Short mmCIF file of C-alpha atoms in Angstrom, two decimals:
data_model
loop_
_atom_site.label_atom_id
_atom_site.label_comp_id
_atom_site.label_asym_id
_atom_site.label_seq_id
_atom_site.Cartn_x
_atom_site.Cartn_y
_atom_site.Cartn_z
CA UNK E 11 15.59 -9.37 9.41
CA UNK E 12 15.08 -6.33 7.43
CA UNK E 13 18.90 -6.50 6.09
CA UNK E 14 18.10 -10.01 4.75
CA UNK E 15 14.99 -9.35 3.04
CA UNK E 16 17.10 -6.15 1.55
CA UNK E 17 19.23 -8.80 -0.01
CA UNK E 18 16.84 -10.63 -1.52
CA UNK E 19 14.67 -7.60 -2.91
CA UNK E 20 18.37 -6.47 -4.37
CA UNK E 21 19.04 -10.13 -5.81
CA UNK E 22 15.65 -10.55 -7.21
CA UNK E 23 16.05 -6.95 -9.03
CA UNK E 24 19.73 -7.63 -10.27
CA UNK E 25 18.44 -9.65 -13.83
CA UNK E 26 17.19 -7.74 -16.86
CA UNK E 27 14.19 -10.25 -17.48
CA UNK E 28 12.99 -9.93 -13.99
CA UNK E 29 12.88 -6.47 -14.32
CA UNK E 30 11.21 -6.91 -17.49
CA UNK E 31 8.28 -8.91 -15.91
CA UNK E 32 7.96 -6.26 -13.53
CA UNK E 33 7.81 -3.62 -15.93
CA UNK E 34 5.48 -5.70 -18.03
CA UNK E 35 2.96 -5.84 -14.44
CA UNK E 36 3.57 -1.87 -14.21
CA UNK E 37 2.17 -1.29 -17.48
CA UNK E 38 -0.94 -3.96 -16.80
CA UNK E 39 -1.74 -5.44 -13.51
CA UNK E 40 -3.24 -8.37 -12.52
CA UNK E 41 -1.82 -10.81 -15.21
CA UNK E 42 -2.14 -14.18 -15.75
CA UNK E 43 0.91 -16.06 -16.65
CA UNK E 44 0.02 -16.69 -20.02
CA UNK E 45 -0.96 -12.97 -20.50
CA UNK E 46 2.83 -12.13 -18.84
CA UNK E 47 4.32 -14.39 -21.30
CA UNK E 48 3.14 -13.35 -24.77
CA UNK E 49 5.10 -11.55 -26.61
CA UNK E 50 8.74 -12.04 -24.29
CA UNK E 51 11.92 -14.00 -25.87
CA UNK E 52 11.56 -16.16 -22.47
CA UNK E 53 9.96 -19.91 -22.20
CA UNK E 54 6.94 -20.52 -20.12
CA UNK E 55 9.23 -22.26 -17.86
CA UNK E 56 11.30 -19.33 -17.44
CA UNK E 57 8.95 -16.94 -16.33
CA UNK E 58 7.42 -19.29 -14.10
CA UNK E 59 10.63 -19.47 -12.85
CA UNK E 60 11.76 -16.21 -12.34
CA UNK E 61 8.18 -14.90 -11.30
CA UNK E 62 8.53 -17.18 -8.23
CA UNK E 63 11.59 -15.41 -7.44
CA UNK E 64 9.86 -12.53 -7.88
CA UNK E 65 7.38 -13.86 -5.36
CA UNK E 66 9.76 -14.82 -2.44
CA UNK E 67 11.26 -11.10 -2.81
CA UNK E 68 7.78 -10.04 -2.08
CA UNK E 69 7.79 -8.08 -5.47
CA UNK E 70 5.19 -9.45 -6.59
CA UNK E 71 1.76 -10.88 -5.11
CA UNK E 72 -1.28 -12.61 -6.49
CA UNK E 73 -4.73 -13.79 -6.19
CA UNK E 74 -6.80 -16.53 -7.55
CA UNK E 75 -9.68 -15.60 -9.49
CA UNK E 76 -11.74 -18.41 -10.20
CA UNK E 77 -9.42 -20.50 -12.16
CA UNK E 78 -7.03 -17.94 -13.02
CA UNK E 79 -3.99 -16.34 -10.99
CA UNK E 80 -3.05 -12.89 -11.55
CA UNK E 81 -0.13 -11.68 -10.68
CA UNK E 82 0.64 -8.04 -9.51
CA UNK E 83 3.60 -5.84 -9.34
CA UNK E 84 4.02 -4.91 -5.22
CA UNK E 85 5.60 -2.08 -4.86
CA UNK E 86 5.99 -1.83 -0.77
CA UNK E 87 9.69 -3.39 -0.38
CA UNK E 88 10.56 -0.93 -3.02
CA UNK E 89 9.38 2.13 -1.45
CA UNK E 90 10.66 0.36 1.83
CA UNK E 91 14.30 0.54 0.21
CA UNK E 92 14.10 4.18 -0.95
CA UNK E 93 13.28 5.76 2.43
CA UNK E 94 15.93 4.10 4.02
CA UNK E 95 18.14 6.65 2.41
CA UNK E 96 15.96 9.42 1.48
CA UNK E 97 15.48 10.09 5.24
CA UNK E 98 18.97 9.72 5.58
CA UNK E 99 19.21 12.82 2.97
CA UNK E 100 15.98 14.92 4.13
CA UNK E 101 16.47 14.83 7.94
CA UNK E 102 19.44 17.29 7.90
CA UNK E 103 17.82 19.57 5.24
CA UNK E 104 14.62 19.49 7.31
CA UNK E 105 16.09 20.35 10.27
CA UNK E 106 18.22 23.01 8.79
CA UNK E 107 14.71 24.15 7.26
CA UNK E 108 13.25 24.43 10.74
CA UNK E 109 16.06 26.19 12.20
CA UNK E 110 16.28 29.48 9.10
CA UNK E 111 12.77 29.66 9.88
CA UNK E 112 12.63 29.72 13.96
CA UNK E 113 15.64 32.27 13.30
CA UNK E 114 13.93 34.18 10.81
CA UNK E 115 10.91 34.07 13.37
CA UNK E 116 12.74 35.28 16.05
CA UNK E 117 14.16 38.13 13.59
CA UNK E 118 10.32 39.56 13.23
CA UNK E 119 10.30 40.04 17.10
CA UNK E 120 13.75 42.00 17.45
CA UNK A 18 -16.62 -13.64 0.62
CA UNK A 19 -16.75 -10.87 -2.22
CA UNK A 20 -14.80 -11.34 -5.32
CA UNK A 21 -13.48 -8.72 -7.24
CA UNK A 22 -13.90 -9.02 -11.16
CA UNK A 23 -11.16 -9.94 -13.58
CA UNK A 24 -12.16 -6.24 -15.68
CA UNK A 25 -10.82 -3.15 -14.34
CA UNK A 26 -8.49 -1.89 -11.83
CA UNK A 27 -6.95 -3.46 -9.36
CA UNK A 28 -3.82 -3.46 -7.13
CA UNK A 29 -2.15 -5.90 -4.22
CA UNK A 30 -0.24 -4.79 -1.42
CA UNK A 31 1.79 -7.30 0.43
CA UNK A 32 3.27 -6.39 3.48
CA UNK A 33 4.80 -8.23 6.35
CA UNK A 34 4.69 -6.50 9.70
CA UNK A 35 6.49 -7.57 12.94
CA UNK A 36 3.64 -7.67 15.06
CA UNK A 37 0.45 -9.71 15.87
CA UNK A 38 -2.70 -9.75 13.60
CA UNK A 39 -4.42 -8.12 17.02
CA UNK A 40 -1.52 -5.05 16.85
CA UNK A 41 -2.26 -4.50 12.94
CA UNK A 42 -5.98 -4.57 13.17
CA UNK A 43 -5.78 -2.33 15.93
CA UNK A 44 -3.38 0.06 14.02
CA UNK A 45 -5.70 -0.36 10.98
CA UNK A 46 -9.16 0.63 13.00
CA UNK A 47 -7.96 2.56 15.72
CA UNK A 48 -8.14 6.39 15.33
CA UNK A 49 -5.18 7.18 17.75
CA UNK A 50 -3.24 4.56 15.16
CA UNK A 51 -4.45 5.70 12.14
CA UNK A 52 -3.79 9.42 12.38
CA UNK A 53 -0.01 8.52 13.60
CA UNK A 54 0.46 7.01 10.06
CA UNK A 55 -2.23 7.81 7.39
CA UNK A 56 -0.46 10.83 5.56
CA UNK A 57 -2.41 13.22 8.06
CA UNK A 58 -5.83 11.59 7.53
CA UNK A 59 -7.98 10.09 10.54
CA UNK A 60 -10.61 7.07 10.46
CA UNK A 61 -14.31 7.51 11.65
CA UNK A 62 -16.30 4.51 11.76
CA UNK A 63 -19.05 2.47 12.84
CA UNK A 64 -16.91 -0.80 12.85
CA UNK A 65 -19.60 -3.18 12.24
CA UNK A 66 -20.94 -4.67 9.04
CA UNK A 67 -23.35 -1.80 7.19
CA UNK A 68 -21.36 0.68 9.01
CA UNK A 69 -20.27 4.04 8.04
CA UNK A 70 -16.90 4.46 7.60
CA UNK A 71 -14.39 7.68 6.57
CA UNK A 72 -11.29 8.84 6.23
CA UNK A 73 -11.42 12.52 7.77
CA UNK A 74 -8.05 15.25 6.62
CA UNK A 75 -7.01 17.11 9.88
CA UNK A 76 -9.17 20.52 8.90
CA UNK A 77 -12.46 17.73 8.59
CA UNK A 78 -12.77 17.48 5.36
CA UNK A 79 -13.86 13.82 4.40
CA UNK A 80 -11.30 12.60 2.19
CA UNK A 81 -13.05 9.39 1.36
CA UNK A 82 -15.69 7.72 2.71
CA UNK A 83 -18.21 4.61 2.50
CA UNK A 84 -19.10 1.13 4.28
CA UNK A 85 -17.79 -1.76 5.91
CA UNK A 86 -19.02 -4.94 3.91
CA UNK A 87 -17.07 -7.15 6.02
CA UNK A 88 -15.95 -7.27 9.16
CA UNK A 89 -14.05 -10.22 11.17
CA UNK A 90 -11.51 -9.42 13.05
CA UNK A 91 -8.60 -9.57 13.20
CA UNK A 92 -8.62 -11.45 9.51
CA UNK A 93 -10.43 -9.54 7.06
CA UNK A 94 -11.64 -6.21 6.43
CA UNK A 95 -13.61 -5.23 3.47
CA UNK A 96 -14.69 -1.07 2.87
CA UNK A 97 -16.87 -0.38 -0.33
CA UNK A 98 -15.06 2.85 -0.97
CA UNK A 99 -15.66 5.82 -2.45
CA UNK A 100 -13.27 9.08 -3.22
CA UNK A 101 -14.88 12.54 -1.84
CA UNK A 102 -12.96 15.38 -2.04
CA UNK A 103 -11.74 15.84 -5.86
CA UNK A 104 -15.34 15.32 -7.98
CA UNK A 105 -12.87 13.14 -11.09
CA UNK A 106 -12.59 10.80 -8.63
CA UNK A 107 -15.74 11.03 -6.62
CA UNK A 108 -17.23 10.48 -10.30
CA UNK A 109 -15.98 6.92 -11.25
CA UNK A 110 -17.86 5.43 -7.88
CA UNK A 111 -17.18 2.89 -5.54
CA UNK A 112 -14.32 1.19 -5.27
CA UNK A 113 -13.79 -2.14 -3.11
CA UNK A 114 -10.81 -2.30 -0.29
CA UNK A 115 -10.16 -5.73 1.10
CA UNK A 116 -7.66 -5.84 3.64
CA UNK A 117 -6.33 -9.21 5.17
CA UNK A 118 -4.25 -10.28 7.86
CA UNK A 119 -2.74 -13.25 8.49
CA UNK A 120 -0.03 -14.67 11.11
CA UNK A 121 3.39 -15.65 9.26
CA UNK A 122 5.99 -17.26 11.57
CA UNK A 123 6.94 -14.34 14.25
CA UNK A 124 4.74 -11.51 11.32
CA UNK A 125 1.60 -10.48 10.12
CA UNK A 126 1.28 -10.17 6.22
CA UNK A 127 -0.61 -7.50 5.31
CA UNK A 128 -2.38 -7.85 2.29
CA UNK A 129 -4.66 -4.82 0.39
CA UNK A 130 -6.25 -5.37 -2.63
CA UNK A 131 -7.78 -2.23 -3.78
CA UNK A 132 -10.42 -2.46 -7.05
CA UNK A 133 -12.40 -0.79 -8.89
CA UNK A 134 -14.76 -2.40 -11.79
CA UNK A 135 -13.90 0.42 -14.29
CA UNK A 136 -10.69 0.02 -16.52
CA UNK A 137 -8.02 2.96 -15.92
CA UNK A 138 -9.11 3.96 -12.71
CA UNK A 139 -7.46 7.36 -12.04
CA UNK A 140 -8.46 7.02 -8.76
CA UNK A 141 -6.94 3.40 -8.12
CA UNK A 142 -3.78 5.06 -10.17
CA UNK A 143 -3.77 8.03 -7.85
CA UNK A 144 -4.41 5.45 -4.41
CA UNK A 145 -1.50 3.27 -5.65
CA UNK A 146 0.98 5.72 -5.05
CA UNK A 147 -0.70 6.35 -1.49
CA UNK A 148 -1.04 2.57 -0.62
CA UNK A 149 2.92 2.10 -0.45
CA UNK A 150 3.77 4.97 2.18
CA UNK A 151 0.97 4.62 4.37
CA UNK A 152 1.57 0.46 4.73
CA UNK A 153 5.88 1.04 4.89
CA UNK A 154 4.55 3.92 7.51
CA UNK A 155 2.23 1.23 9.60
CA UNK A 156 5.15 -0.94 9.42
CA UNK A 157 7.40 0.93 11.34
CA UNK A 158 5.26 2.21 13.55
CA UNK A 159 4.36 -0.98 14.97
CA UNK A 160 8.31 -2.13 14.66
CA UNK A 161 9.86 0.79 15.31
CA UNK A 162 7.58 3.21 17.21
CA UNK A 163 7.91 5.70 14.87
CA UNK A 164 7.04 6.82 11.50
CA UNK A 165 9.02 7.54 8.17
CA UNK A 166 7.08 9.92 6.71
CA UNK A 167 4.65 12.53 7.58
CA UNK A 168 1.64 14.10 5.41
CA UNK A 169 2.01 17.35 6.90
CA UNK A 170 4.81 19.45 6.12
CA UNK A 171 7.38 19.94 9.06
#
């Protein structure tokens, strides 16, 4: 389950205008989709389109407000993806951390 | 229900947790859950509506503290909310923390929505990079039995 949804997080990231939105939500949160369309070289239609892909990557959430939806930028499967391999990295470095200083420890006593 | 307004600062989490809504509310209001994943930090509360609630560092210093506004488990918990330990913070006042849980096929979504009626919140900016590791933290606790990341250094 969590390799598929790794897939889709990487195929929703892997297009410029996507990217775009979401750097448009990191600047401003909570937009409606007029609000995320002024000002971009993309149709209505388009965002719409590509926010719902967006959406299905879990990259992005809303809530209604009243009338309005805004849209924010949800940075969880993100972080999810980084720590797969930063721990990867870290754990070996950590433990060799933990080890210089049990040995170091151990020094004080000799 | 309490509605946020459409000024100021405001985030969404979305999370979606292998488990039941019972395991996540548990994880979310149960100390011996909490401290496993909460960057180090404990909850203390009165878990009732009007009741105290605080997240405690492990020396017991109150990181942040407040009161539950709403309370129905396991669907929806709401925590006016209010920053304790650094006074920039503590000065901008309460924030609002609604979380909600709700089944999804074989998962739970998660959902935070943390607010605050004052435009660039530093303290909503400064939760928002919290929010992230303590929720991909709760997740795999609950699917893993373990933890990602610690608060405390190793």
């Amino acid at each position: 389950m969590s390799g598929m949804n790794d897939d889709i997080v990487f195929r929703a990231l892997a297009d410029a205008n996507r990217r775009q939105l979401l750097d448009r939500l990191h600047e401003k949160n909570g937009q409606t989709l007029g609000e995320l369309c002024r000002g971009l070289a993309m149709t209505r239609q388009a965002v719409t389109k590509h926010l719902s892909i967006l959406e299905s990557a879990n990259l992005v959430s809303w809530k209604r407000l009243g009338r309005e939806k805004l849209h924010f930028i949800n940075p969880v499967p993100i972080h999810e993806i980084a720590e797969r391999w930063m721990n990867k990295f870290e754990q070996p470095r950590l433990r060799a951390l933990s080890q210089l200083k049990k040995n170091l420890e151990r020094n004080d006593h000799d | 229900m309490i509605m946020t307004s459409a000024v100021g600062s405001s985030f969404v989490y979305v999370t979606y947790i292998r488990s039941t809504p019972e395991q996540v509310w548990s994880a979310l209001t149960e100390s011996e859950f909490v401290r496993q994943y909460w960057l180090g930090a404990d909850v203390k509360a009165d878990w009732k509506i009007g009741g105290s609630w605080q997240l405690v560092f492990s020396d017991g210093t109150t990181a942040d503290a407040g009161e539950i506004l709403e309370f129905e488990p396991p669907k929806r918990l709401a925590i006016r909310w209010r920053n304790e330990f650094k006074p920039e913070y503590k000065a901008e006042g309460w924030s609002l923390c609604v979380m909600e849980l709700e089944p999804v096929g074989e998962a739970t979504k998660l959902t935070v929505n943390h607010s605050m009626e004052r435009e660039n919140s530093k303290f909503i900016r400064a939760v928002s990079g919290g929010w992230p590791e303590i929720l991909s933290n709760l997740k795999s606790l609950l699917e893993t039995g373990s933890i990602a990341v610690t608060g405390e250094e190793p």
